[in-house]
mmCIF file with all atom_site columns, C-alpha atoms in Angstrom:
data_model
loop_
_atom_site.group_PDB
_atom_site.id
_atom_site.type_symbol
_atom_site.label_atom_id
_atom_site.label_alt_id
_atom_site.label_comp_id
_atom_site.label_asym_id
_atom_site.label_entity_id
_atom_site.label_seq_id
_atom_site.pdbx_PDB_ins_code
_atom_site.Cartn_x
_atom_site.Cartn_y
_atom_site.Cartn_z
_atom_site.occupancy
_atom_site.B_iso_or_equiv
_atom_site.pdbx_formal_charge
_atom_site.auth_seq_id
_atom_site.auth_comp_id
_atom_site.auth_asym_id
_atom_site.auth_atom_id
_atom_site.pdbx_PDB_model_num
ATOM 1  C CA . UNK N 1 1  ? 0.068   -0.024  0.074   1.00 94.00 ? 1  UNK N CA 1
ATOM 2  C CA . UNK N 1 2  ? 1.673   3.476   -1.128  1.00 96.00 ? 2  UNK N CA 1
ATOM 3  C CA . UNK N 1 3  ? -0.627  6.562   0.281   1.00 97.00 ? 3  UNK N CA 1
ATOM 4  C CA . UNK N 1 4  ? 0.534   10.060  -0.810  1.00 97.00 ? 4  UNK N CA 1
ATOM 5  C CA . UNK N 1 5  ? -1.376  12.918  0.803   1.00 97.00 ? 5  UNK N CA 1
ATOM 6  C CA . UNK N 1 6  ? -1.655  16.538  -0.155  1.00 97.00 ? 6  UNK N CA 1
ATOM 7  C CA . UNK N 1 7  ? -2.374  18.992  2.942   1.00 95.00 ? 7  UNK N CA 1
ATOM 8  C CA . UNK N 1 8  ? -1.508  22.600  3.209   1.00 94.00 ? 8  UNK N CA 1
ATOM 9  C CA . UNK N 1 9  ? 0.990   22.382  5.703   1.00 93.00 ? 9  UNK N CA 1
ATOM 10 C CA . UNK N 1 10 ? 1.699   26.316  6.174   1.00 95.00 ? 10 UNK N CA 1
ATOM 11 C CA . UNK N 1 11 ? 0.822   26.338  9.428   1.00 93.00 ? 11 UNK N CA 1
ATOM 12 C CA . UNK N 1 12 ? 3.025   23.359  10.361  1.00 94.00 ? 12 UNK N CA 1
ATOM 13 C CA . UNK N 1 13 ? 5.593   25.074  8.563   1.00 95.00 ? 13 UNK N CA 1
ATOM 14 C CA . UNK N 1 14 ? 5.544   28.181  10.101  1.00 95.00 ? 14 UNK N CA 1
ATOM 15 C CA . UNK N 1 15 ? 5.246   27.168  13.538  1.00 96.00 ? 15 UNK N CA 1
ATOM 16 C CA . UNK N 1 16 ? 7.133   23.592  13.529  1.00 95.00 ? 16 UNK N CA 1
ATOM 17 C CA . UNK N 1 17 ? 4.015   22.376  15.207  1.00 94.00 ? 17 UNK N CA 1
ATOM 18 C CA . UNK N 1 18 ? 3.647   18.729  14.783  1.00 92.00 ? 18 UNK N CA 1
ATOM 19 C CA . UNK N 1 19 ? -0.093  18.815  15.792  1.00 92.00 ? 19 UNK N CA 1
ATOM 20 C CA . UNK N 1 20 ? -0.988  21.204  12.647  1.00 94.00 ? 20 UNK N CA 1
ATOM 21 C CA . UNK N 1 21 ? -0.222  18.808  10.316  1.00 95.00 ? 21 UNK N CA 1
ATOM 22 C CA . UNK N 1 22 ? -1.009  15.121  9.049   1.00 96.00 ? 22 UNK N CA 1
ATOM 23 C CA . UNK N 1 23 ? -0.947  12.343  11.680  1.00 94.00 ? 23 UNK N CA 1
ATOM 24 C CA . UNK N 1 24 ? 1.213   9.928   10.072  1.00 95.00 ? 24 UNK N CA 1
ATOM 25 C CA . UNK N 1 25 ? 1.392   7.245   12.507  1.00 96.00 ? 25 UNK N CA 1
ATOM 26 C CA . UNK N 1 26 ? -2.368  7.621   12.675  1.00 96.00 ? 26 UNK N CA 1
ATOM 27 C CA . UNK N 1 27 ? -2.447  7.204   8.480   1.00 97.00 ? 27 UNK N CA 1
ATOM 28 C CA . UNK N 1 28 ? -0.586  4.190   8.798   1.00 97.00 ? 28 UNK N CA 1
ATOM 29 C CA . UNK N 1 29 ? -1.897  2.239   11.845  1.00 97.00 ? 29 UNK N CA 1
ATOM 30 C CA . UNK N 1 30 ? -5.377  3.038   10.299  1.00 96.00 ? 30 UNK N CA 1
ATOM 31 C CA . UNK N 1 31 ? -4.366  1.225   6.783   1.00 96.00 ? 31 UNK N CA 1
ATOM 32 C CA . UNK N 1 32 ? -2.342  -1.222  8.410   1.00 96.00 ? 32 UNK N CA 1
ATOM 33 C CA . UNK N 1 33 ? -5.459  -2.233  10.669  1.00 96.00 ? 33 UNK N CA 1
ATOM 34 C CA . UNK N 1 34 ? -7.571  -2.168  7.747   1.00 95.00 ? 34 UNK N CA 1
ATOM 35 C CA . UNK N 1 35 ? -5.397  -4.380  5.923   1.00 94.00 ? 35 UNK N CA 1
ATOM 36 C CA . UNK N 1 36 ? -4.863  -6.839  8.160   1.00 95.00 ? 36 UNK N CA 1
ATOM 37 C CA . UNK N 1 37 ? -8.469  -6.774  10.355  1.00 95.00 ? 37 UNK N CA 1
ATOM 38 C CA . UNK N 1 38 ? -10.598 -6.161  7.486   1.00 93.00 ? 38 UNK N CA 1
ATOM 39 C CA . UNK N 1 39 ? -11.698 -8.505  4.018   1.00 93.00 ? 39 UNK N CA 1
ATOM 40 C CA . UNK N 1 40 ? -12.120 -7.109  0.908   1.00 92.00 ? 40 UNK N CA 1
ATOM 41 C CA . UNK N 1 41 ? -12.354 -9.133  -1.967  1.00 90.00 ? 41 UNK N CA 1
ATOM 42 C CA . UNK N 1 42 ? -11.039 -6.474  -4.202  1.00 92.00 ? 42 UNK N CA 1
ATOM 43 C CA . UNK N 1 43 ? -8.072  -4.232  -4.203  1.00 92.00 ? 43 UNK N CA 1
ATOM 44 C CA . UNK N 1 44 ? -10.117 -1.167  -5.310  1.00 95.00 ? 44 UNK N CA 1
ATOM 45 C CA . UNK N 1 45 ? -12.596 -1.822  -2.072  1.00 96.00 ? 45 UNK N CA 1
ATOM 46 C CA . UNK N 1 46 ? -9.722  -1.601  -0.070  1.00 96.00 ? 46 UNK N CA 1
ATOM 47 C CA . UNK N 1 47 ? -7.615  1.499   -1.587  1.00 97.00 ? 47 UNK N CA 1
ATOM 48 C CA . UNK N 1 48 ? -11.237 2.907   -1.365  1.00 97.00 ? 48 UNK N CA 1
ATOM 49 C CA . UNK N 1 49 ? -12.117 2.322   2.209   1.00 97.00 ? 49 UNK N CA 1
ATOM 50 C CA . UNK N 1 50 ? -8.363  3.487   3.073   1.00 97.00 ? 50 UNK N CA 1
ATOM 51 C CA . UNK N 1 51 ? -8.519  6.585   0.648   1.00 98.00 ? 51 UNK N CA 1
ATOM 52 C CA . UNK N 1 52 ? -12.114 7.865   2.574   1.00 97.00 ? 52 UNK N CA 1
ATOM 53 C CA . UNK N 1 53 ? -11.023 6.913   6.136   1.00 97.00 ? 53 UNK N CA 1
ATOM 54 C CA . UNK N 1 54 ? -7.923  9.001   5.563   1.00 97.00 ? 54 UNK N CA 1
ATOM 55 C CA . UNK N 1 55 ? -9.753  12.116  3.869   1.00 97.00 ? 55 UNK N CA 1
ATOM 56 C CA . UNK N 1 56 ? -11.589 12.085  7.283   1.00 96.00 ? 56 UNK N CA 1
ATOM 57 C CA . UNK N 1 57 ? -8.714  13.185  9.609   1.00 96.00 ? 57 UNK N CA 1
ATOM 58 C CA . UNK N 1 58 ? -7.915  16.149  10.171  1.00 93.00 ? 58 UNK N CA 1
ATOM 59 C CA . UNK N 1 59 ? -5.509  18.252  7.395   1.00 95.00 ? 59 UNK N CA 1
ATOM 60 C CA . UNK N 1 60 ? -6.310  15.761  4.853   1.00 97.00 ? 60 UNK N CA 1
ATOM 61 C CA . UNK N 1 61 ? -7.269  17.555  2.080   1.00 97.00 ? 61 UNK N CA 1
ATOM 62 C CA . UNK N 1 62 ? -6.825  14.768  -0.967  1.00 97.00 ? 62 UNK N CA 1
ATOM 63 C CA . UNK N 1 63 ? -5.248  11.573  -0.758  1.00 98.00 ? 63 UNK N CA 1
ATOM 64 C CA . UNK N 1 64 ? -3.818  9.054   -3.335  1.00 98.00 ? 64 UNK N CA 1
ATOM 65 C CA . UNK N 1 65 ? -3.909  5.273   -2.418  1.00 98.00 ? 65 UNK N CA 1
ATOM 66 C CA . UNK N 1 66 ? -2.301  2.638   -4.398  1.00 97.00 ? 66 UNK N CA 1
ATOM 67 C CA . UNK N 1 67 ? -2.621  -1.046  -3.279  1.00 95.00 ? 67 UNK N CA 1
ATOM 68 C CA . UNK N 1 68 ? -0.697  -3.552  -5.493  1.00 92.00 ? 68 UNK N CA 1
ATOM 69 C CA . UNK N 1 69 ? -1.432  -7.531  -5.299  1.00 85.00 ? 69 UNK N CA 1
ATOM 70 C CA . UNK N 1 70 ? 1.657   -9.641  -5.925  1.00 81.00 ? 70 UNK N CA 1
ATOM 71 C CA . UNK N 1 71 ? 1.348   -12.989 -7.244  1.00 73.00 ? 71 UNK N CA 1
ATOM 72 C CA . UNK N 1 72 ? -1.979  -12.477 -9.226  1.00 70.00 ? 72 UNK N CA 1
ATOM 73 C CA . UNK N 1 73 ? -2.625  -15.242 -11.382 1.00 72.00 ? 73 UNK N CA 1
ATOM 74 C CA . UNK N 1 74 ? -2.569  -13.658 -14.894 1.00 70.00 ? 74 UNK N CA 1
ATOM 75 C CA . UNK N 1 75 ? -1.731  -14.920 -18.040 1.00 72.00 ? 75 UNK N CA 1
ATOM 76 C CA . UNK N 1 76 ? 1.352   -12.694 -18.425 1.00 77.00 ? 76 UNK N CA 1
ATOM 77 C CA . UNK N 1 77 ? 4.619   -12.453 -16.272 1.00 76.00 ? 77 UNK N CA 1
ATOM 78 C CA . UNK N 1 78 ? 4.407   -9.571  -14.448 1.00 77.00 ? 78 UNK N CA 1
ATOM 79 C CA . UNK N 1 79 ? 5.925   -8.692  -11.159 1.00 79.00 ? 79 UNK N CA 1
ATOM 80 C CA . UNK N 1 80 ? 2.121   -7.286  -9.547  1.00 81.00 ? 80 UNK N CA 1
ATOM 81 C CA . UNK N 1 81 ? -1.150  -5.438  -10.424 1.00 85.00 ? 81 UNK N CA 1
ATOM 82 C CA . UNK N 1 82 ? -2.862  -2.748  -8.708  1.00 90.00 ? 82 UNK N CA 1
ATOM 83 C CA . UNK N 1 83 ? -5.434  -0.043  -8.898  1.00 96.00 ? 83 UNK N CA 1
ATOM 84 C CA . UNK N 1 84 ? -4.874  3.598   -7.567  1.00 97.00 ? 84 UNK N CA 1
ATOM 85 C CA . UNK N 1 85 ? -7.521  5.341   -5.911  1.00 97.00 ? 85 UNK N CA 1
ATOM 86 C CA . UNK N 1 86 ? -8.198  9.154   -5.547  1.00 97.00 ? 86 UNK N CA 1
ATOM 87 C CA . UNK N 1 87 ? -10.453 10.918  -2.983  1.00 97.00 ? 87 UNK N CA 1
ATOM 88 C CA . UNK N 1 88 ? -10.333 14.932  -2.211  1.00 96.00 ? 88 UNK N CA 1
ATOM 89 C CA . UNK N 1 89 ? -12.384 17.258  -0.552  1.00 91.00 ? 89 UNK N CA 1
ATOM 90 C CA . UNK N 1 90 ? -14.342 19.458  -2.979  1.00 77.00 ? 90 UNK N CA 1
ATOM 91 C CA . UNK N 1 91 ? -13.040 16.610  -5.940  1.00 65.00 ? 91 UNK N CA 1
#
């Protein structure tokens, strides 16, 4: 799982205050929890669920979640396949 987040970090940068930006520990914990504890038939559903949850977090304006599946039973020899889901406030 790869997660990219857009945020307005101006206040955090100016104050050097971690409480004014995204809590990356919370992001990782939530994504890890969803992967470990929930069941999904599709990588699209997992990526969407992670994106929706992260978008609810404070200071997150936009999130892009990529989930890759290795060892997928495909006719071509590829290392992985995956999907990227983008969610944003006002999109």
